[in-house]
Structures are given as structure tokens and as C-alpha cells.
Short mmCIF file of C-alpha atoms in Angstrom, two decimals:
data_model
loop_
_atom_site.label_atom_id
_atom_site.label_comp_id
_atom_site.label_asym_id
_atom_site.label_seq_id
_atom_site.Cartn_x
_atom_site.Cartn_y
_atom_site.Cartn_z
CA MET A 1 60.78 -9.25 31.79
CA ASP A 2 60.80 -6.02 30.87
CA ALA A 3 58.25 -3.28 30.83
CA THR A 4 56.93 -3.96 27.42
CA ASP A 5 56.31 -7.66 28.69
CA LYS A 6 54.66 -5.95 31.89
CA LYS A 7 52.69 -4.13 29.96
CA LEU A 8 51.65 -6.62 27.37
CA LEU A 9 50.40 -9.24 30.05
CA GLU A 10 48.58 -6.46 31.41
CA LEU A 11 46.52 -5.67 28.04
CA MET A 12 46.08 -9.34 27.49
CA GLN A 13 44.72 -9.65 31.13
CA ILE A 14 42.26 -7.30 30.59
CA ASP A 15 41.19 -8.78 27.57
CA SER A 16 42.96 -12.53 26.24
CA LYS A 17 40.75 -12.24 22.87
CA LYS A 18 42.09 -9.22 21.50
CA THR A 19 44.21 -9.88 18.17
CA THR A 20 48.53 -9.52 17.92
CA LYS A 21 47.50 -6.75 15.87
CA GLU A 22 45.41 -4.69 18.33
CA LEU A 23 47.91 -5.15 20.61
CA SER A 24 50.70 -3.90 18.50
CA SER A 25 48.99 -1.06 17.99
CA LYS A 26 48.81 -0.42 21.82
CA LEU A 27 52.12 -0.92 22.47
CA ASN A 28 54.04 0.10 19.14
CA LEU A 29 55.74 -2.45 17.95
CA SER A 30 54.92 -5.20 14.95
CA VAL A 31 52.75 -7.90 15.19
CA THR A 32 55.91 -10.28 14.87
CA ALA A 33 57.42 -8.71 18.20
CA VAL A 34 53.64 -8.86 19.97
CA TYR A 35 53.64 -12.70 18.66
CA GLU A 36 57.45 -13.66 19.69
CA ARG A 37 56.75 -12.13 23.64
CA ILE A 38 53.64 -14.01 23.62
CA LYS A 39 55.02 -17.11 22.64
CA LYS A 40 58.51 -16.68 25.32
CA LEU A 41 55.85 -15.62 28.29
CA GLU A 42 54.39 -18.83 27.14
CA ARG A 43 57.65 -21.19 27.20
CA GLU A 44 58.70 -19.44 30.66
CA GLY A 45 55.75 -20.62 32.43
CA ILE A 46 54.55 -16.74 32.98
CA ILE A 47 51.54 -17.57 30.64
CA SER A 48 50.44 -20.21 32.23
CA LYS A 49 46.23 -20.84 30.24
CA TYR A 50 43.65 -19.28 28.79
CA ALA A 51 40.26 -19.52 29.68
CA THR A 52 36.79 -18.06 29.58
CA ILE A 53 34.83 -16.91 32.88
CA LEU A 54 31.44 -17.66 32.96
CA ASP A 55 28.69 -15.83 34.77
CA ARG A 56 28.20 -18.39 37.64
CA THR A 57 24.44 -16.64 38.24
CA LYS A 58 23.61 -17.47 34.35
CA ILE A 59 24.66 -21.39 34.60
CA ASN A 60 22.58 -21.60 37.96
CA LYS A 61 26.16 -22.65 39.98
CA GLY A 62 25.03 -18.79 41.60
CA PHE A 63 25.65 -20.66 45.30
CA VAL A 64 28.42 -19.76 47.03
CA VAL A 65 30.53 -22.10 49.69
CA PHE A 66 33.63 -21.82 51.33
CA CYS A 67 34.30 -24.91 53.41
CA HIS A 68 36.98 -25.64 55.77
CA ILE A 69 38.13 -29.16 56.22
CA LYS A 70 39.72 -30.59 59.04
CA LEU A 71 41.62 -33.64 58.22
CA ILE A 72 41.55 -36.54 61.07
CA LYS A 73 45.46 -36.86 61.09
CA HIS A 74 47.95 -35.24 59.26
CA SER A 75 50.49 -37.86 57.39
CA LYS A 76 51.68 -37.46 53.77
CA ASP A 77 49.81 -40.58 52.57
CA LEU A 78 46.23 -39.10 53.84
CA ILE A 79 47.02 -35.43 52.94
CA SER A 80 47.85 -37.07 49.47
CA GLU A 81 45.03 -39.17 49.16
CA PHE A 82 42.45 -36.28 50.66
CA GLU A 83 44.02 -34.18 47.82
CA LYS A 84 43.99 -36.38 44.77
CA GLU A 85 39.76 -36.97 45.88
CA VAL A 86 38.74 -33.57 45.96
CA VAL A 87 40.17 -32.39 42.64
CA THR A 88 37.36 -35.03 40.78
CA LEU A 89 34.53 -33.05 42.46
CA ASN A 90 33.22 -30.86 40.11
CA GLU A 91 31.34 -28.02 42.48
CA VAL A 92 34.63 -27.32 44.11
CA LEU A 93 36.30 -24.83 41.69
CA GLU A 94 39.05 -24.28 44.55
CA CYS A 95 40.93 -26.02 47.43
CA PHE A 96 43.67 -24.50 49.26
CA HIS A 97 45.91 -25.97 51.43
CA VAL A 98 46.59 -23.44 54.48
CA SER A 99 47.56 -23.60 58.66
CA GLY A 100 45.77 -22.60 61.19
CA ASP A 101 42.51 -23.97 62.89
CA TYR A 102 41.69 -25.86 59.24
CA ASP A 103 43.86 -27.75 57.00
CA TYR A 104 41.54 -26.78 53.91
CA ILE A 105 39.28 -24.09 52.22
CA LEU A 106 37.10 -25.48 49.46
CA LYS A 107 35.52 -22.97 47.28
CA ILE A 108 32.20 -24.70 46.06
CA CYS A 109 29.70 -22.93 43.84
CA VAL A 110 26.28 -24.72 43.74
CA LYS A 111 23.13 -23.72 42.29
CA ASP A 112 21.39 -23.45 46.05
CA MET A 113 21.10 -24.62 49.69
CA GLU A 114 19.37 -27.92 48.52
CA GLU A 115 21.66 -28.85 45.96
CA TYR A 116 24.91 -27.75 48.54
CA ARG A 117 23.16 -30.39 51.12
CA GLU A 118 23.22 -32.99 48.27
CA PHE A 119 26.86 -32.14 47.57
CA MET A 120 27.71 -32.55 51.36
CA VAL A 121 25.97 -35.43 51.85
CA THR A 122 26.59 -37.51 48.62
CA LYS A 123 30.09 -36.57 48.19
CA LEU A 124 31.99 -34.53 50.31
CA THR A 125 31.24 -35.98 53.38
CA THR A 126 32.16 -40.12 51.86
CA LEU A 127 36.08 -38.38 51.11
CA GLN A 128 37.88 -40.60 53.43
CA HIS A 129 39.68 -38.70 56.52
CA ILE A 130 37.50 -35.96 57.22
CA GLY A 131 37.23 -34.77 60.39
CA SER A 132 35.21 -31.93 60.27
CA THR A 133 33.72 -29.14 58.25
CA HIS A 134 32.47 -26.01 58.60
CA SER A 135 30.76 -24.16 55.91
CA THR A 136 30.29 -20.46 55.36
CA PHE A 137 28.00 -19.06 52.57
CA MET A 138 28.16 -16.04 50.71
CA ILE A 139 26.63 -12.92 51.14
CA GLY A 140 27.74 -10.94 48.78
CA GLU A 141 30.84 -10.47 46.25
CA VAL A 142 33.07 -7.30 46.98
CA LYS A 143 35.58 -8.22 44.64
CA ASN A 144 36.31 -11.20 42.19
CA SER A 145 39.75 -10.61 39.90
CA THR A 146 41.84 -12.37 37.81
CA SER A 147 44.27 -10.15 36.87
CA PHE A 148 47.53 -9.08 38.96
CA VAL A 149 49.45 -5.87 38.85
CA LEU A 150 52.76 -6.23 37.65
CA ASN A 151 55.30 -3.77 38.87
#
């Protein structure tokens, strides 16, 4: 990946809807050269997907919870089973397998506390192999970025 690829990726991270023509003028390259670079970055897996980022408060998902999960045991089968189950939960936007006092941290977005309680009671606590949970509620968002700085 050269400096031009990095600049291209920085521009695309700011606004992935920019046309190859718009990108080509910012990079002083031909439209074809920009197109070829984008295709190469996609083939190499550097660009993994394109997405639209929604304002969660405008779609009634403004209540953010970080739920720490501790499993009852740590066998390969139990871990695999938990992960297969948790990815099916629509309320869970992110799930990280972590070290420390807990095994997983889930980022959950719902409408409000009532909806979170319903989610806990009817979905999360029905998953097998959960030993304990600890929920932390977001008070305010200081930083939320999807862009990487490319050195």
C-alpha cells in the first residue's frame, strides 16, 4: 500500500459515496487509476465492506449498554456455542472476546431501559453457559469513529 492508496482510503473513510471522478480530482489521478486502486484494495481485503451509518437516536436505539459476560466454563465447545447464539441477537451490535474478569463485552443498543430489561429477561439470559452479567450504561458519547489514521 503506497501513499496514494492511503490518501484514497482516508478520503473514502470520510465519505464513501464520493465518485471515482471526485476522488480522481483530489488525488490528481485518472478515473481509471482510482477505480483500479479501489478494486485492488477490495481484492486484498483492505476495504472489507461499505456501510451506511445511522443516527441511533433517530431510529429509537439511543440507549447504549455495555454488558460484560462471564461464562460458567471455558471449553472450546461452550465458547463456540455462545458465540453462535450471541451473533443472532439483533440488539447486540458488537461482541468482543476479552481477557480479564469477564469473557465477553457486548455493545447493545435498544430504545430505553424497559426494552433492555425485556432483552435481558427474554433473550440474553436464556443463552446457555452464561455464569454472570454486569451491565454498564452509556451516559454520553465522547468519541465514535469508524476511521483509521493510516501512517
